[in-house]
Amino acid sequence: MERCICSIPVIRLIGTEPLQQVTTMRNDKLVNILQQRSSGILLPVFSLPGSWGIGDLGDAARAFIDFLGRAGQSSWQILPLGPTSPVFGDSPYMSFSTFAGNPLFISPEDLVQQGLLQDGDIEAEAFSEYTVDYPRVTAAKTRLLRAAWAVFRVRLDAAATLAVFCADHPWAAGHGLFLALKDRFDGAPWYQWPEPLRHRQAAALAEPGRGREEAFGAGVGECAEGRSGRGDLALGLQAVGQTELR
């Protein structure tokens, strides 16, 4: 898949011009850009430069936001940020979740800064600079995320942090379990799973080992949220200057 395509979501840069209307939703400010003359640039996140075969919401994203601010731009137009699937050609418009972020957009370098990986863990392979090889990228980044999860889960505050995260994001635990089950059944759609799981029978969901699978999914979500104490938007994108996700 080529690394350029059109988009709908917008990251709004605050402070570049007077705001005429601001509303509040889930404690985040939303700017009504339809009532305000402005300009911006379209750049899908996966088109950002990076060492892992796909753009992510790390240093390159923050540098691009800084560039937009210096250029007097007001918006960064992007593609949907949800997880993709090879079943649908990794199209960002065909996601398994409305709420979850794409784990491929997590920056390995940010995980190092958070103490979840070591510098030696992120020695990148040789990837194309022009196209995204999704099977290779997914395998490489999944390996890193599992390594980061292994570090996170033994921290003294891991259980409490996950509990808070799942309470703040009620969809997270169910989404993690859903993805773990899809992996267990080789990507088969949910309606082809055993009937007890299709109907979410309590005994089937409580089967030994299922909790660990669910915890991994929630842990990926925790990494994706980027809770490093430095402020975050989506998928660990830290607030650089003054930004917000619309």
Short mmCIF file of C-alpha atoms in Angstrom, two decimals:
data_model
loop_
_atom_site.label_atom_id
_atom_site.label_comp_id
_atom_site.label_asym_id
_atom_site.label_seq_id
_atom_site.Cartn_x
_atom_site.Cartn_y
_atom_site.Cartn_z
CA MET A 1 0.00 0.00 0.00
CA GLU A 2 1.32 3.44 -0.93
CA ARG A 3 1.98 5.84 1.92
CA CYS A 4 -0.23 8.65 0.57
CA ILE A 5 -4.05 8.89 0.53
CA CYS A 6 -6.77 11.38 1.48
CA SER A 7 -8.22 11.87 4.95
CA ILE A 8 -10.99 13.04 7.29
CA PRO A 9 -9.85 13.46 10.94
CA VAL A 10 -8.15 16.72 11.85
CA ILE A 11 -5.65 17.68 14.54
CA ARG A 12 -6.31 21.31 15.33
CA LEU A 13 -3.43 23.61 16.26
CA ILE A 14 -4.40 26.14 18.93
CA GLY A 15 -2.84 29.56 19.16
CA THR A 16 -2.26 30.19 15.45
CA GLU A 17 -5.34 32.45 15.15
CA PRO A 18 -8.30 33.63 17.28
CA LEU A 19 -10.86 30.96 18.07
CA GLN A 20 -14.51 31.79 17.45
CA GLN A 21 -16.20 28.74 18.92
CA VAL A 22 -14.96 26.04 21.28
CA THR A 23 -17.10 23.23 22.64
CA THR A 24 -16.29 20.61 25.26
CA MET A 25 -16.53 16.84 24.82
CA ARG A 26 -15.03 14.24 27.14
CA ASN A 27 -12.92 16.97 28.75
CA ASP A 28 -11.25 17.76 25.41
CA LYS A 29 -11.71 21.05 23.57
CA LEU A 30 -13.15 20.80 20.07
CA VAL A 31 -12.80 23.64 17.58
CA ASN A 32 -15.54 24.36 15.04
CA ILE A 33 -13.35 24.84 11.98
CA LEU A 34 -16.36 25.36 9.69
CA GLN A 35 -16.98 28.80 11.22
CA GLN A 36 -13.39 29.95 11.00
CA ARG A 37 -11.17 30.67 8.00
CA SER A 38 -8.11 28.45 8.24
CA SER A 39 -5.71 26.26 6.30
CA GLY A 40 -3.90 23.01 6.92
CA ILE A 41 -1.98 20.14 5.39
CA LEU A 42 -2.99 16.56 4.68
CA LEU A 43 -0.46 13.94 5.79
CA PRO A 44 -1.48 10.42 6.89
CA VAL A 45 0.34 9.28 10.00
CA PHE A 46 1.72 6.22 8.22
CA SER A 47 3.40 8.57 5.72
CA LEU A 48 5.60 10.20 8.36
CA PRO A 49 9.31 9.25 8.21
CA GLY A 50 10.41 6.51 10.56
CA SER A 51 12.78 3.61 11.04
CA TRP A 52 10.14 0.89 11.32
CA GLY A 53 8.57 0.83 7.86
CA ILE A 54 5.62 3.02 8.86
CA GLY A 55 5.14 6.49 10.31
CA ASP A 56 4.18 6.74 13.97
CA LEU A 57 3.18 9.32 16.57
CA GLY A 58 6.65 9.86 17.94
CA ASP A 59 9.33 12.44 17.22
CA ALA A 60 8.43 12.83 13.54
CA ALA A 61 4.82 13.64 14.39
CA ARG A 62 5.85 16.19 16.98
CA ALA A 63 8.33 17.76 14.54
CA PHE A 64 5.60 17.98 11.90
CA ILE A 65 3.27 19.74 14.33
CA ASP A 66 6.05 22.21 15.11
CA PHE A 67 6.52 22.76 11.37
CA LEU A 68 2.80 23.41 10.90
CA GLY A 69 2.89 25.98 13.68
CA ARG A 70 5.89 27.77 12.16
CA ALA A 71 4.20 27.73 8.75
CA GLY A 72 1.10 29.41 10.16
CA GLN A 73 -1.12 26.38 9.53
CA SER A 74 -4.14 25.63 11.71
CA SER A 75 -4.91 21.96 11.03
CA TRP A 76 -3.25 18.64 10.35
CA GLN A 77 -5.60 16.42 8.34
CA ILE A 78 -5.02 12.69 8.83
CA LEU A 79 -6.58 9.30 8.17
CA PRO A 80 -8.54 7.39 10.84
CA LEU A 81 -6.24 6.16 13.62
CA GLY A 82 -7.98 2.85 14.37
CA PRO A 83 -6.32 -0.59 14.14
CA THR A 84 -6.25 -2.12 10.67
CA SER A 85 -6.49 -5.70 9.46
CA PRO A 86 -4.97 -7.65 6.55
CA VAL A 87 -8.46 -9.04 5.95
CA PHE A 88 -9.38 -5.61 4.62
CA GLY A 89 -6.04 -4.74 3.06
CA ASP A 90 -5.05 -2.76 6.16
CA SER A 91 -7.41 0.01 5.10
CA PRO A 92 -7.76 2.65 7.84
CA TYR A 93 -11.44 2.87 6.94
CA MET A 94 -12.08 -0.77 7.89
CA SER A 95 -11.26 -1.12 11.58
CA PHE A 96 -12.33 -3.58 14.26
CA SER A 97 -12.80 -0.77 16.77
CA THR A 98 -14.26 2.71 16.82
CA PHE A 99 -12.26 3.63 19.92
CA ALA A 100 -8.94 1.77 19.87
CA GLY A 101 -5.81 3.21 18.33
CA ASN A 102 -3.57 1.47 15.84
CA PRO A 103 -0.66 -0.11 17.78
CA LEU A 104 1.53 0.30 14.68
CA PHE A 105 1.49 4.03 15.39
CA ILE A 106 3.17 3.58 18.78
CA SER A 107 6.71 4.95 18.70
CA PRO A 108 9.37 2.45 19.83
CA GLU A 109 11.57 5.39 20.80
CA ASP A 110 8.84 6.68 23.12
CA LEU A 111 8.63 3.25 24.75
CA VAL A 112 12.36 3.49 25.44
CA GLN A 113 11.85 6.91 27.04
CA GLN A 114 9.13 5.41 29.24
CA GLY A 115 11.50 2.66 30.37
CA LEU A 116 9.51 -0.12 28.70
CA LEU A 117 12.24 -0.98 26.17
CA GLN A 118 16.01 -0.68 25.98
CA ASP A 119 17.98 0.98 23.20
CA GLY A 120 19.18 -2.42 22.06
CA ASP A 121 15.57 -3.58 21.61
CA ILE A 122 14.83 -1.07 18.87
CA GLU A 123 17.55 -1.76 16.33
CA ALA A 124 15.28 -1.51 13.32
CA GLU A 125 15.34 -3.83 10.34
CA ALA A 126 15.71 -2.49 6.79
CA PHE A 127 12.30 -1.35 5.58
CA SER A 128 11.22 0.43 2.40
CA GLU A 129 11.15 4.22 2.59
CA TYR A 130 8.27 4.40 0.10
CA THR A 131 5.73 1.68 0.84
CA VAL A 132 4.40 -0.04 3.96
CA ASP A 133 5.02 -3.79 4.13
CA TYR A 134 2.26 -4.42 6.65
CA PRO A 135 3.03 -8.10 7.41
CA ARG A 136 6.69 -7.29 8.22
CA VAL A 137 5.87 -4.08 10.08
CA THR A 138 3.14 -5.78 12.12
CA ALA A 139 5.45 -8.67 13.07
CA ALA A 140 8.28 -6.34 14.07
CA LYS A 141 6.16 -3.95 16.11
CA THR A 142 4.18 -6.75 17.77
CA ARG A 143 7.48 -8.17 18.99
CA LEU A 144 8.38 -4.81 20.51
CA LEU A 145 4.97 -4.35 22.12
CA ARG A 146 5.12 -7.79 23.72
CA ALA A 147 8.56 -6.99 25.08
CA ALA A 148 7.25 -3.67 26.44
CA TRP A 149 4.27 -5.44 27.99
CA ALA A 150 6.56 -7.97 29.69
CA VAL A 151 8.37 -5.07 31.37
CA PHE A 152 5.22 -3.17 32.24
CA ARG A 153 3.35 -6.11 33.78
CA VAL A 154 5.98 -6.68 36.51
CA ARG A 155 5.91 -3.09 37.71
CA LEU A 156 4.48 -2.64 41.19
CA ASP A 157 1.79 -0.26 39.93
CA ALA A 158 0.91 -2.27 36.81
CA ALA A 159 -2.37 -3.72 38.11
CA ALA A 160 -3.55 -0.40 39.49
CA THR A 161 -2.56 1.46 36.31
CA LEU A 162 -4.43 -1.02 34.12
CA ALA A 163 -7.47 -0.87 36.39
CA VAL A 164 -7.59 2.92 36.09
CA PHE A 165 -7.03 2.74 32.35
CA CYS A 166 -9.82 0.21 31.82
CA ALA A 167 -12.16 2.20 34.08
CA ASP A 168 -11.46 5.33 32.04
CA HIS A 169 -11.81 3.42 28.76
CA PRO A 170 -14.64 0.87 29.23
CA TRP A 171 -14.10 -0.56 25.74
CA ALA A 172 -10.44 -1.51 26.32
CA ALA A 173 -10.73 -4.86 28.13
CA GLY A 174 -13.37 -6.18 25.75
CA HIS A 175 -11.37 -5.06 22.74
CA GLY A 176 -8.23 -6.71 24.07
CA LEU A 177 -10.11 -9.95 24.62
CA PHE A 178 -11.66 -9.76 21.16
CA LEU A 179 -8.26 -9.39 19.50
CA ALA A 180 -6.75 -12.17 21.61
CA LEU A 181 -9.55 -14.51 20.57
CA LYS A 182 -9.18 -13.58 16.91
CA ASP A 183 -5.51 -14.46 17.21
CA ARG A 184 -6.37 -17.74 18.96
CA PHE A 185 -8.72 -18.71 16.10
CA ASP A 186 -6.31 -17.67 13.33
CA GLY A 187 -8.19 -14.51 12.42
CA ALA A 188 -11.57 -16.18 11.92
CA PRO A 189 -14.57 -13.82 12.26
CA TRP A 190 -16.35 -13.95 15.62
CA TYR A 191 -19.41 -15.71 14.19
CA GLN A 192 -17.20 -18.73 13.39
CA TRP A 193 -15.92 -19.05 16.97
CA PRO A 194 -17.29 -21.74 19.32
CA GLU A 195 -20.85 -20.97 20.35
CA PRO A 196 -20.06 -20.32 24.06
CA LEU A 197 -17.66 -17.56 23.03
CA ARG A 198 -19.97 -16.16 20.36
CA HIS A 199 -22.63 -15.73 23.04
CA ARG A 200 -20.16 -14.48 25.64
CA GLN A 201 -20.99 -17.22 28.14
CA ALA A 202 -19.29 -16.45 31.45
CA ALA A 203 -17.69 -19.89 31.82
CA ALA A 204 -16.07 -19.67 28.37
CA LEU A 205 -14.78 -16.15 28.95
CA ALA A 206 -13.30 -17.19 32.31
CA GLU A 207 -11.39 -20.12 30.80
CA PRO A 208 -7.81 -20.40 32.20
CA GLY A 209 -5.34 -18.28 30.33
CA ARG A 210 -7.99 -15.99 28.87
CA GLY A 211 -7.27 -13.36 31.48
CA ARG A 212 -3.64 -13.16 30.41
CA GLU A 213 -4.68 -12.66 26.80
CA GLU A 214 -7.06 -9.91 27.83
CA ALA A 215 -4.38 -8.30 29.97
CA PHE A 216 -2.01 -8.17 27.01
CA GLY A 217 -4.66 -6.43 24.92
CA ALA A 218 -5.30 -3.90 27.68
CA GLY A 219 -1.56 -3.44 28.09
CA VAL A 220 -1.22 -2.57 24.42
CA GLY A 221 -3.97 -0.04 24.96
CA GLU A 222 -2.11 1.40 27.93
CA CYS A 223 1.04 1.80 25.83
CA ALA A 224 -1.08 3.34 23.07
CA GLU A 225 -2.49 5.89 25.44
CA GLY A 226 1.03 7.13 26.10
CA ARG A 227 0.58 7.77 29.83
CA SER A 228 4.05 9.11 30.46
CA GLY A 229 3.07 12.11 32.55
CA ARG A 230 3.96 14.50 29.73
CA GLY A 231 0.46 14.98 28.33
CA ASP A 232 -1.05 12.96 25.51
CA LEU A 233 -3.49 13.04 22.64
CA ALA A 234 -4.09 9.80 20.79
CA LEU A 235 -1.67 6.88 20.74
CA GLY A 236 0.99 8.62 22.76
CA LEU A 237 1.09 11.80 20.67
CA GLN A 238 2.24 14.30 23.26
CA ALA A 239 0.97 17.84 23.29
CA VAL A 240 3.58 19.92 21.47
CA GLY A 241 2.91 23.62 21.89
CA GLN A 242 -0.86 23.60 22.06
CA THR A 243 -2.67 20.94 20.07
CA GLU A 244 -5.84 18.96 20.27
CA LEU A 245 -7.39 16.08 18.38
CA ARG A 246 -10.63 16.67 16.57
#
